[in-house]
PDB file of C-alpha atoms in Angstrom:
ATOM      1  CA  MET I   1     133.748  85.748  89.968  1.00 63.00           C
ATOM      2  CA  ASN I   2     135.977  88.670  89.501  1.00 83.00           C
ATOM      3  CA  VAL I   3     138.746  88.024  86.909  1.00 91.00           C
ATOM      4  CA  PRO I   4     141.741  90.309  87.948  1.00 92.00           C
ATOM      5  CA  SER I   5     143.436  89.703  84.623  1.00 94.00           C
ATOM      6  CA  ALA I   6     140.669  91.138  82.537  1.00 93.00           C
ATOM      7  CA  PRO I   7     140.361  94.909  81.724  1.00 93.00           C
ATOM      8  CA  SER I   8     137.800  97.275  83.317  1.00 88.00           C
ATOM      9  CA  THR I   9     138.186  99.887  80.632  1.00 91.00           C
ATOM     10  CA  PRO I  10     138.087  99.807  76.888  1.00 93.00           C
ATOM     11  CA  LEU I  11     140.767  97.444  75.551  1.00 95.00           C
ATOM     12  CA  THR I  12     142.812  99.638  73.195  1.00 93.00           C
ATOM     13  CA  ASP I  13     146.442  98.486  73.811  1.00 96.00           C
ATOM     14  CA  SER I  14     147.973  95.024  74.564  1.00 97.00           C
ATOM     15  CA  TYR I  15     148.838  94.458  78.123  1.00 97.00           C
ATOM     16  CA  SER I  16     150.279  91.833  80.591  1.00 98.00           C
ATOM     17  CA  TYR I  17     148.930  90.686  84.054  1.00 97.00           C
ATOM     18  CA  HIS I  18     150.984  88.922  86.644  1.00 97.00           C
ATOM     19  CA  SER I  19     149.742  87.211  89.738  1.00 96.00           C
ATOM     20  CA  PRO I  20     151.750  87.461  93.017  1.00 95.00           C
ATOM     21  CA  THR I  21     155.110  85.734  92.696  1.00 96.00           C
ATOM     22  CA  PRO I  22     155.449  82.472  94.433  1.00 96.00           C
ATOM     23  CA  THR I  23     158.002  82.244  97.149  1.00 95.00           C
ATOM     24  CA  ALA I  24     158.652  78.534  97.305  1.00 95.00           C
ATOM     25  CA  ARG I  25     162.045  77.401  96.504  1.00 94.00           C
ATOM     26  CA  GLY I  26     162.854  76.256  92.960  1.00 89.00           C
ATOM     27  CA  PRO I  27     163.783  75.282  90.359  1.00 96.00           C
ATOM     28  CA  TYR I  28     160.369  75.751  88.590  1.00 97.00           C
ATOM     29  CA  ILE I  29     158.643  74.419  85.527  1.00 97.00           C
ATOM     30  CA  LEU I  30     156.377  76.550  83.266  1.00 98.00           C
ATOM     31  CA  GLY I  31     153.632  75.873  80.868  1.00 97.00           C
ATOM     32  CA  VAL I  32     152.620  77.983  77.950  1.00 97.00           C
ATOM     33  CA  ASP I  33     149.199  78.005  76.239  1.00 96.00           C
ATOM     34  CA  GLU I  34     146.752  80.511  74.386  1.00 96.00           C
ATOM     35  CA  ALA I  35     143.101  81.207  73.809  1.00 95.00           C
ATOM     36  CA  GLY I  36     141.764  82.951  70.852  1.00 95.00           C
ATOM     37  CA  ARG I  37     144.092  82.439  67.698  1.00 94.00           C
ATOM     38  CA  GLY I  38     141.182  81.503  65.440  1.00 94.00           C
ATOM     39  CA  PRO I  39     138.229  83.880  66.295  1.00 96.00           C
ATOM     40  CA  VAL I  40     137.452  86.956  64.160  1.00 97.00           C
ATOM     41  CA  LEU I  41     136.465  88.893  67.349  1.00 97.00           C
ATOM     42  CA  GLY I  42     138.399  89.913  70.575  1.00 96.00           C
ATOM     43  CA  PRO I  43     141.896  89.505  71.715  1.00 97.00           C
ATOM     44  CA  LEU I  44     144.502  86.705  71.559  1.00 98.00           C
ATOM     45  CA  VAL I  45     145.589  85.841  75.173  1.00 98.00           C
ATOM     46  CA  TYR I  46     148.789  83.946  76.020  1.00 98.00           C
ATOM     47  CA  GLY I  47     148.935  82.303  79.413  1.00 97.00           C
ATOM     48  CA  VAL I  48     151.765  80.885  81.560  1.00 98.00           C
ATOM     49  CA  ALA I  49     151.630  79.016  84.808  1.00 97.00           C
ATOM     50  CA  TYR I  50     154.704  78.027  86.813  1.00 97.00           C
ATOM     51  CA  CYS I  51     155.448  76.005  90.022  1.00 96.00           C
ATOM     52  CA  PRO I  52     158.325  74.291  91.768  1.00 96.00           C
ATOM     53  CA  VAL I  53     159.368  70.960  90.218  1.00 95.00           C
ATOM     54  CA  ALA I  54     158.721  69.342  93.630  1.00 92.00           C
ATOM     55  CA  TRP I  55     155.154  70.691  93.619  1.00 91.00           C
ATOM     56  CA  LYS I  56     154.066  69.609  90.059  1.00 85.00           C
ATOM     57  CA  ASP I  57     152.326  66.432  91.181  1.00 82.00           C
ATOM     58  CA  ASP I  58     150.054  68.480  93.456  1.00 78.00           C
ATOM     59  CA  LEU I  59     148.452  70.175  90.357  1.00 77.00           C
ATOM     60  CA  ASP I  60     144.945  69.222  89.443  1.00 65.00           C
ATOM     61  CA  GLU I  61     144.057  68.410  85.853  1.00 61.00           C
ATOM     62  CA  LEU I  62     143.118  71.706  84.408  1.00 58.00           C
ATOM     63  CA  ASP I  63     142.435  71.427  80.674  1.00 52.00           C
ATOM     64  CA  SER I  64     140.424  74.361  79.913  1.00 52.00           C
ATOM     65  CA  LYS I  65     139.116  73.171  76.431  1.00 57.00           C
ATOM     66  CA  THR I  66     137.134  70.314  78.075  1.00 57.00           C
ATOM     67  CA  LEU I  67     135.450  72.586  80.611  1.00 60.00           C
ATOM     68  CA  THR I  68     132.415  75.013  80.559  1.00 65.00           C
ATOM     69  CA  PRO I  69     133.094  78.702  80.999  1.00 63.00           C
ATOM     70  CA  GLU I  70     131.637  78.646  84.482  1.00 67.00           C
ATOM     71  CA  LYS I  71     133.893  75.534  85.572  1.00 69.00           C
ATOM     72  CA  ARG I  72     136.968  77.479  83.991  1.00 62.00           C
ATOM     73  CA  THR I  73     136.325  80.508  86.015  1.00 65.00           C
ATOM     74  CA  GLN I  74     135.930  78.399  89.225  1.00 75.00           C
ATOM     75  CA  LEU I  75     139.238  76.853  88.486  1.00 75.00           C
ATOM     76  CA  LEU I  76     141.030  80.350  88.227  1.00 78.00           C
ATOM     77  CA  GLY I  77     140.313  80.317  91.948  1.00 82.00           C
ATOM     78  CA  VAL I  78     142.341  77.170  92.088  1.00 80.00           C
ATOM     79  CA  LEU I  79     145.109  78.860  90.387  1.00 86.00           C
ATOM     80  CA  ASN I  80     145.020  81.674  93.149  1.00 88.00           C
ATOM     81  CA  ALA I  81     144.516  79.176  96.109  1.00 86.00           C
ATOM     82  CA  ASP I  82     148.228  78.480  96.607  1.00 91.00           C
ATOM     83  CA  PRO I  83     150.331  81.620  95.804  1.00 93.00           C
ATOM     84  CA  VAL I  84     153.284  80.356  97.677  1.00 95.00           C
ATOM     85  CA  ASN I  85     153.768  77.547  95.046  1.00 95.00           C
ATOM     86  CA  LEU I  86     151.757  78.460  91.920  1.00 95.00           C
ATOM     87  CA  GLY I  87     152.060  81.572  89.862  1.00 96.00           C
ATOM     88  CA  TRP I  88     150.461  82.545  86.474  1.00 97.00           C
ATOM     89  CA  SER I  89     150.614  85.421  84.064  1.00 98.00           C
ATOM     90  CA  VAL I  90     148.810  86.301  80.737  1.00 98.00           C
ATOM     91  CA  ARG I  91     149.693  88.599  77.799  1.00 98.00           C
ATOM     92  CA  VAL I  92     146.481  90.093  76.274  1.00 98.00           C
ATOM     93  CA  ILE I  93     147.040  90.977  72.513  1.00 98.00           C
ATOM     94  CA  SER I  94     144.324  93.472  71.501  1.00 97.00           C
ATOM     95  CA  PRO I  95     142.380  92.967  68.312  1.00 97.00           C
ATOM     96  CA  GLN I  96     143.754  96.383  67.163  1.00 97.00           C
ATOM     97  CA  ALA I  97     147.377  95.135  67.603  1.00 97.00           C
ATOM     98  CA  ILE I  98     146.730  91.985  65.842  1.00 97.00           C
ATOM     99  CA  SER I  99     145.262  93.759  62.867  1.00 96.00           C
ATOM    100  CA  SER I 100     147.841  96.576  62.569  1.00 95.00           C
ATOM    101  CA  GLY I 101     150.656  94.047  62.816  1.00 96.00           C
ATOM    102  CA  MET I 102     149.216  91.781  60.021  1.00 96.00           C
ATOM    103  CA  LEU I 103     148.285  94.726  57.843  1.00 94.00           C
ATOM    104  CA  LYS I 104     151.569  96.719  57.981  1.00 92.00           C
ATOM    105  CA  VAL I 105     154.432  96.333  55.597  1.00 89.00           C
ATOM    106  CA  PRO I 106     156.051  94.090  56.021  1.00 92.00           C
ATOM    107  CA  PRO I 107     153.376  92.228  57.933  1.00 93.00           C
ATOM    108  CA  VAL I 108     153.895  90.754  61.267  1.00 95.00           C
ATOM    109  CA  ASN I 109     151.907  87.640  61.098  1.00 95.00           C
ATOM    110  CA  LEU I 110     150.138  85.920  63.941  1.00 94.00           C
ATOM    111  CA  ASN I 111     152.870  83.357  64.476  1.00 93.00           C
ATOM    112  CA  LYS I 112     155.431  86.069  65.027  1.00 94.00           C
ATOM    113  CA  GLN I 113     153.075  88.037  67.465  1.00 96.00           C
ATOM    114  CA  SER I 114     152.408  84.732  69.285  1.00 95.00           C
ATOM    115  CA  GLN I 115     156.248  84.029  69.510  1.00 95.00           C
ATOM    116  CA  ASP I 116     156.798  87.584  70.925  1.00 97.00           C
ATOM    117  CA  ALA I 117     154.108  87.225  73.514  1.00 97.00           C
ATOM    118  CA  THR I 118     155.608  83.821  74.739  1.00 97.00           C
ATOM    119  CA  ILE I 119     159.191  85.094  74.963  1.00 98.00           C
ATOM    120  CA  GLN I 120     157.913  88.324  76.767  1.00 98.00           C
ATOM    121  CA  LEU I 121     156.009  86.188  79.276  1.00 98.00           C
ATOM    122  CA  ILE I 122     158.980  83.909  80.035  1.00 98.00           C
ATOM    123  CA  ARG I 123     161.247  86.884  80.357  1.00 98.00           C
ATOM    124  CA  ASP I 124     158.821  88.615  82.649  1.00 98.00           C
ATOM    125  CA  VAL I 125     158.928  85.342  85.022  1.00 98.00           C
ATOM    126  CA  LEU I 126     162.573  85.283  85.072  1.00 98.00           C
ATOM    127  CA  GLN I 127     163.039  89.008  85.865  1.00 97.00           C
ATOM    128  CA  ARG I 128     160.720  88.265  88.870  1.00 96.00           C
ATOM    129  CA  GLY I 129     163.520  86.007  90.212  1.00 96.00           C
ATOM    130  CA  ILE I 130     162.028  82.692  89.227  1.00 97.00           C
ATOM    131  CA  ARG I 131     164.635  79.916  88.171  1.00 97.00           C
ATOM    132  CA  LEU I 132     163.262  77.914  85.433  1.00 98.00           C
ATOM    133  CA  SER I 133     164.548  74.477  84.488  1.00 97.00           C
ATOM    134  CA  ASP I 134     161.875  73.175  82.069  1.00 97.00           C
ATOM    135  CA  VAL I 135     159.276  74.941  79.947  1.00 98.00           C
ATOM    136  CA  TYR I 136     156.384  73.080  78.099  1.00 97.00           C
ATOM    137  CA  VAL I 137     154.757  74.898  75.195  1.00 97.00           C
ATOM    138  CA  ASP I 138     151.526  73.933  73.222  1.00 93.00           C
ATOM    139  CA  ALA I 139     152.481  73.538  69.605  1.00 82.00           C
ATOM    140  CA  LEU I 140     152.906  76.553  67.258  1.00 70.00           C
ATOM    141  CA  GLY I 141     153.744  75.679  63.646  1.00 71.00           C
ATOM    142  CA  ASN I 142     156.747  73.504  63.339  1.00 80.00           C
ATOM    143  CA  THR I 143     157.374  72.044  66.746  1.00 88.00           C
ATOM    144  CA  THR I 144     161.073  71.269  66.243  1.00 91.00           C
ATOM    145  CA  SER I 145     162.112  74.497  64.903  1.00 93.00           C
ATOM    146  CA  TYR I 146     160.234  76.428  67.439  1.00 93.00           C
ATOM    147  CA  GLU I 147     161.654  74.430  70.223  1.00 95.00           C
ATOM    148  CA  GLY I 148     165.260  75.129  68.968  1.00 95.00           C
ATOM    149  CA  TYR I 149     164.438  78.775  68.548  1.00 95.00           C
ATOM    150  CA  LEU I 150     163.137  79.166  72.119  1.00 96.00           C
ATOM    151  CA  SER I 151     166.249  77.059  73.329  1.00 97.00           C
ATOM    152  CA  SER I 152     168.572  79.592  71.444  1.00 97.00           C
ATOM    153  CA  VAL I 153     166.781  82.453  73.214  1.00 97.00           C
ATOM    154  CA  PHE I 154     166.888  81.024  76.670  1.00 98.00           C
ATOM    155  CA  PRO I 155     169.956  78.896  76.900  1.00 96.00           C
ATOM    156  CA  GLY I 156     170.081  76.662  79.959  1.00 96.00           C
ATOM    157  CA  ILE I 157     166.351  76.018  80.027  1.00 97.00           C
ATOM    158  CA  ASN I 158     164.871  72.859  78.596  1.00 97.00           C
ATOM    159  CA  PHE I 159     162.049  73.396  76.250  1.00 97.00           C
ATOM    160  CA  THR I 160     159.436  70.871  75.185  1.00 97.00           C
ATOM    161  CA  VAL I 161     157.125  72.107  72.303  1.00 96.00           C
ATOM    162  CA  THR I 162     154.357  69.640  71.377  1.00 95.00           C
ATOM    163  CA  THR I 163     150.694  69.260  70.155  1.00 92.00           C
ATOM    164  CA  LYS I 164     148.040  69.025  72.846  1.00 91.00           C
ATOM    165  CA  ALA I 165     150.475  69.965  75.509  1.00 93.00           C
ATOM    166  CA  ASP I 166     147.616  71.131  77.679  1.00 89.00           C
ATOM    167  CA  SER I 167     146.344  67.459  77.917  1.00 88.00           C
ATOM    168  CA  LYS I 168     149.868  66.003  78.492  1.00 91.00           C
ATOM    169  CA  PHE I 169     151.153  68.475  81.092  1.00 94.00           C
ATOM    170  CA  LYS I 170     149.177  69.672  84.095  1.00 93.00           C
ATOM    171  CA  ILE I 171     151.271  72.947  84.170  1.00 95.00           C
ATOM    172  CA  VAL I 172     150.215  73.688  80.625  1.00 95.00           C
ATOM    173  CA  GLY I 173     146.592  72.992  81.468  1.00 92.00           C
ATOM    174  CA  ALA I 174     146.945  75.495  84.354  1.00 93.00           C
ATOM    175  CA  ALA I 175     148.301  78.087  81.809  1.00 95.00           C
ATOM    176  CA  SER I 176     145.236  77.191  79.517  1.00 93.00           C
ATOM    177  CA  VAL I 177     142.962  77.954  82.213  1.00 92.00           C
ATOM    178  CA  ALA I 178     144.527  81.408  82.799  1.00 94.00           C
ATOM    179  CA  ALA I 179     144.400  82.266  79.114  1.00 95.00           C
ATOM    180  CA  LYS I 180     140.855  81.049  78.415  1.00 93.00           C
ATOM    181  CA  VAL I 181     139.215  82.631  81.518  1.00 93.00           C
ATOM    182  CA  THR I 182     140.900  85.908  80.677  1.00 95.00           C
ATOM    183  CA  ARG I 183     139.649  85.856  77.117  1.00 95.00           C
ATOM    184  CA  ASP I 184     136.107  84.849  78.133  1.00 92.00           C
ATOM    185  CA  ALA I 185     136.113  87.735  80.602  1.00 92.00           C
ATOM    186  CA  CYS I 186     137.445  90.094  77.885  1.00 94.00           C
ATOM    187  CA  ILE I 187     134.730  89.220  75.585  1.00 94.00           C
ATOM    188  CA  GLU I 188     131.878  89.049  78.112  1.00 91.00           C
ATOM    189  CA  GLY I 189     132.758  92.502  79.599  1.00 91.00           C
ATOM    190  CA  TRP I 190     133.690  94.196  76.329  1.00 93.00           C
ATOM    191  CA  CYS I 191     133.758  97.978  76.455  1.00 91.00           C
ATOM    192  CA  PHE I 192     133.270  99.569  72.971  1.00 92.00           C
ATOM    193  CA  GLU I 193     135.849 102.374  72.806  1.00 91.00           C
ATOM    194  CA  GLU I 194     133.668 103.961  70.153  1.00 90.00           C
ATOM    195  CA  LEU I 195     130.952 104.763  72.744  1.00 86.00           C
ATOM    196  CA  GLU I 196     130.827 107.549  75.512  1.00 83.00           C
ATOM    197  CA  ASP I 197     130.324 106.267  78.976  1.00 73.00           C
ATOM    198  CA  ASP I 198     126.710 106.864  79.237  1.00 70.00           C
ATOM    199  CA  GLU I 199     126.140 105.141  75.890  1.00 71.00           C
ATOM    200  CA  ARG I 200     127.756 101.890  77.204  1.00 69.00           C
ATOM    201  CA  GLU I 201     124.844 101.253  79.521  1.00 70.00           C
ATOM    202  CA  SER I 202     122.514 100.981  76.559  1.00 73.00           C
ATOM    203  CA  THR I 203     122.885  98.925  73.279  1.00 74.00           C
ATOM    204  CA  PRO I 204     123.164 101.299  70.351  1.00 79.00           C
ATOM    205  CA  LYS I 205     122.657  99.804  66.997  1.00 78.00           C
ATOM    206  CA  GLY I 206     125.841  98.240  65.827  1.00 78.00           C
ATOM    207  CA  PHE I 207     127.236  97.565  69.357  1.00 88.00           C
ATOM    208  CA  GLY I 208     125.520  94.500  70.487  1.00 87.00           C
ATOM    209  CA  ARG I 209     127.197  91.982  72.791  1.00 86.00           C
ATOM    210  CA  GLU I 210     125.843  88.726  71.364  1.00 92.00           C
ATOM    211  CA  PHE I 211     129.285  87.844  69.945  1.00 94.00           C
ATOM    212  CA  GLY I 212     128.993  84.144  70.157  1.00 92.00           C
ATOM    213  CA  SER I 213     132.339  82.177  70.343  1.00 91.00           C
ATOM    214  CA  GLY I 214     133.890  84.685  67.873  1.00 93.00           C
ATOM    215  CA  TYR I 215     134.603  82.061  65.477  1.00 94.00           C
ATOM    216  CA  PRO I 216     133.675  82.841  61.815  1.00 93.00           C
ATOM    217  CA  SER I 217     131.627  79.687  61.632  1.00 94.00           C
ATOM    218  CA  ASP I 218     129.569  80.412  64.645  1.00 95.00           C
ATOM    219  CA  PRO I 219     126.040  81.530  63.671  1.00 95.00           C
ATOM    220  CA  LYS I 220     125.874  84.144  66.521  1.00 95.00           C
ATOM    221  CA  THR I 221     129.216  85.514  65.388  1.00 96.00           C
ATOM    222  CA  LYS I 222     127.935  85.692  61.686  1.00 95.00           C
ATOM    223  CA  ALA I 223     124.862  87.542  62.966  1.00 95.00           C
ATOM    224  CA  TRP I 224     126.735  89.970  64.852  1.00 95.00           C
ATOM    225  CA  LEU I 225     129.080  90.787  61.886  1.00 95.00           C
ATOM    226  CA  GLU I 226     125.951  91.320  59.679  1.00 93.00           C
ATOM    227  CA  GLU I 227     124.444  93.671  62.185  1.00 93.00           C
ATOM    228  CA  SER I 228     127.256  95.624  63.310  1.00 94.00           C
ATOM    229  CA  LEU I 229     128.599  96.685  59.893  1.00 94.00           C
ATOM    230  CA  GLU I 230     128.716 100.471  59.608  1.00 92.00           C
ATOM    231  CA  LYS I 231     129.173 100.878  55.744  1.00 93.00           C
ATOM    232  CA  THR I 232     131.483 103.849  55.887  1.00 91.00           C
ATOM    233  CA  PHE I 233     133.602 103.037  58.927  1.00 91.00           C
ATOM    234  CA  GLY I 234     133.403  99.179  59.098  1.00 93.00           C
ATOM    235  CA  PHE I 235     133.176  97.456  62.409  1.00 94.00           C
ATOM    236  CA  PRO I 236     133.953  98.350  65.981  1.00 94.00           C
ATOM    237  CA  SER I 237     137.444  97.611  66.994  1.00 94.00           C
ATOM    238  CA  VAL I 238     136.508  94.258  68.747  1.00 96.00           C
ATOM    239  CA  ALA I 239     136.753  92.976  65.212  1.00 96.00           C
ATOM    240  CA  ARG I 240     139.939  91.897  63.545  1.00 96.00           C
ATOM    241  CA  PHE I 241     140.162  93.886  60.418  1.00 95.00           C
ATOM    242  CA  SER I 242     143.050  91.650  59.064  1.00 95.00           C
ATOM    243  CA  TRP I 243     140.893  88.484  59.095  1.00 95.00           C
ATOM    244  CA  THR I 244     139.569  87.364  55.613  1.00 94.00           C
ATOM    245  CA  THR I 245     136.094  86.993  57.080  1.00 94.00           C
ATOM    246  CA  VAL I 246     136.000  90.731  57.688  1.00 95.00           C
ATOM    247  CA  LYS I 247     137.773  91.663  54.374  1.00 94.00           C
ATOM    248  CA  VAL I 248     135.173  89.855  52.421  1.00 94.00           C
ATOM    249  CA  ILE I 249     132.294  91.530  54.180  1.00 95.00           C
ATOM    250  CA  LEU I 250     133.752  94.950  53.753  1.00 94.00           C
ATOM    251  CA  GLU I 251     134.488  94.470  50.039  1.00 93.00           C
ATOM    252  CA  LYS I 252     130.886  93.049  49.418  1.00 94.00           C
ATOM    253  CA  SER I 253     128.819  95.367  51.676  1.00 93.00           C
ATOM    254  CA  ALA I 254     130.553  98.427  52.764  1.00 93.00           C
ATOM    255  CA  HIS I 255     130.788 101.724  50.690  1.00 91.00           C
ATOM    256  CA  PRO I 256     133.654 101.470  48.029  1.00 88.00           C
ATOM    257  CA  ILE I 257     136.513 103.868  48.403  1.00 82.00           C
ATOM    258  CA  LYS I 258     138.164 105.511  45.596  1.00 76.00           C
ATOM    259  CA  TRP I 259     141.669 106.954  46.303  1.00 69.00           C
ATOM    260  CA  ASN I 260     142.595 109.983  44.233  1.00 70.00           C
ATOM    261  CA  ASP I 261     146.047 109.582  42.798  1.00 64.00           C
ATOM    262  CA  GLU I 262     147.422 111.939  40.240  1.00 61.00           C
ATOM    263  CA  GLY I 263     149.895 109.220  39.558  1.00 63.00           C
ATOM    264  CA  GLN I 264     153.015 109.511  37.271  1.00 64.00           C
ATOM    265  CA  ASP I 265     152.057 113.045  35.968  1.00 65.00           C
ATOM    266  CA  ALA I 266     152.298 114.632  39.481  1.00 63.00           C
ATOM    267  CA  LEU I 267     155.624 113.000  39.943  1.00 59.00           C
ATOM    268  CA  VAL I 268     157.050 114.241  36.788  1.00 59.00           C
ATOM    269  CA  MET I 269     155.864 117.696  37.542  1.00 60.00           C
ATOM    270  CA  THR I 270     157.368 117.630  41.039  1.00 56.00           C
ATOM    271  CA  PHE I 271     160.627 116.360  40.060  1.00 55.00           C
ATOM    272  CA  GLY I 272     160.932 117.522  36.480  1.00 55.00           C
ATOM    273  CA  SER I 273     163.458 120.190  35.173  1.00 53.00           C
ATOM    274  CA  GLY I 274     162.664 123.889  35.251  1.00 56.00           C
ATOM    275  CA  GLN I 275     162.975 126.500  32.579  1.00 59.00           C
ATOM    276  CA  GLY I 276     165.324 129.436  32.173  1.00 58.00           C
ATOM    277  CA  ARG I 277     167.488 130.063  35.236  1.00 58.00           C
ATOM    278  CA  ASP I 278     165.794 127.189  37.013  1.00 57.00           C
ATOM    279  CA  LYS I 279     166.682 124.765  34.275  1.00 58.00           C
ATOM    280  CA  ASP I 280     167.822 121.377  35.689  1.00 60.00           C
ATOM    281  CA  ARG I 281     166.343 122.287  39.045  1.00 61.00           C
ATOM    282  CA  ASN I 282     163.201 120.464  40.182  1.00 60.00           C
ATOM    283  CA  LEU I 283     160.237 122.108  41.986  1.00 61.00           C
ATOM    284  CA  VAL I 284     161.228 120.582  45.182  1.00 62.00           C
ATOM    285  CA  THR I 285     164.629 122.246  45.330  1.00 66.00           C
ATOM    286  CA  ARG I 286     163.142 125.533  44.229  1.00 65.00           C
ATOM    287  CA  ASP I 287     160.323 125.423  46.822  1.00 69.00           C
ATOM    288  CA  LEU I 288     162.844 124.799  49.635  1.00 72.00           C
ATOM    289  CA  CYS I 289     165.124 127.648  48.250  1.00 73.00           C
ATOM    290  CA  LEU I 290     168.054 125.506  47.862  1.00 71.00           C
ATOM    291  CA  ARG I 291     170.989 126.747  45.889  1.00 68.00           C
ATOM    292  CA  SER I 292     174.086 125.058  44.480  1.00 65.00           C
ATOM    293  CA  VAL I 293     177.407 125.844  46.372  1.00 64.00           C
ATOM    294  CA  GLY I 294     180.037 127.092  43.781  1.00 59.00           C
ATOM    295  CA  THR I 295     182.804 127.724  46.140  1.00 56.00           C
ATOM    296  CA  LEU I 296     183.484 127.198  49.842  1.00 55.00           C
TER     297      LEU I 296
END
């Protein structure tokens, strides 16, 4: 089955996908769930699903975590079966974005990136003209403080943040299916940006697709990491370089890198005082031909 929320080209940037906007009268409820927080490979996907309050009892039980990938893909068809009443969206956070955020100074940790994705998806739904009365979110960190934070960002909407929300609220289960099916499709159809078009038809060394689940404890994932390490450049961009698993492998098995730093002596030379007419003027001001202004 075609998954419209999955990319057809190499995933290099984060993106959002939205199903057609429902036209049934509101107010609406909305559920939020994710797929892929723990894996060392692939994107993190946040999903939302929303429907009119009056229609919520018509939803089927759609807890993605209890289903096989084949069954989840079939249920994505269920999400698309009644576009008048049910809409869904996903935010796909690329592994490159996850790594660059966590490795920058100061770092943007995964919780913050997750919060930003959730807020963006809710805002996108509101901007599409949907009036929300209640939002149900699968737990992220401290449920009480996160619930209060979301309520402050979106006053007038009732938020419920709780653990195992996908098994407590059908609308969160629907969001879970959207997120999990999208991530599964991203992994199964992964296009390596490092390869040319003609190379993607084959399987060059280091670019196998036997990823496993992507979790560090999965034997297939461990095997992929061992086989895909390039000792100078590391791993293909499907790997999250900010994960401890990857850092440890690079430190143990990759070529060591020595950064040449002239250190304090270079700083002293650059900003130290000159001699003669250039006394008390450092090299930077001399190189830039800067002169003191005596009179204006």
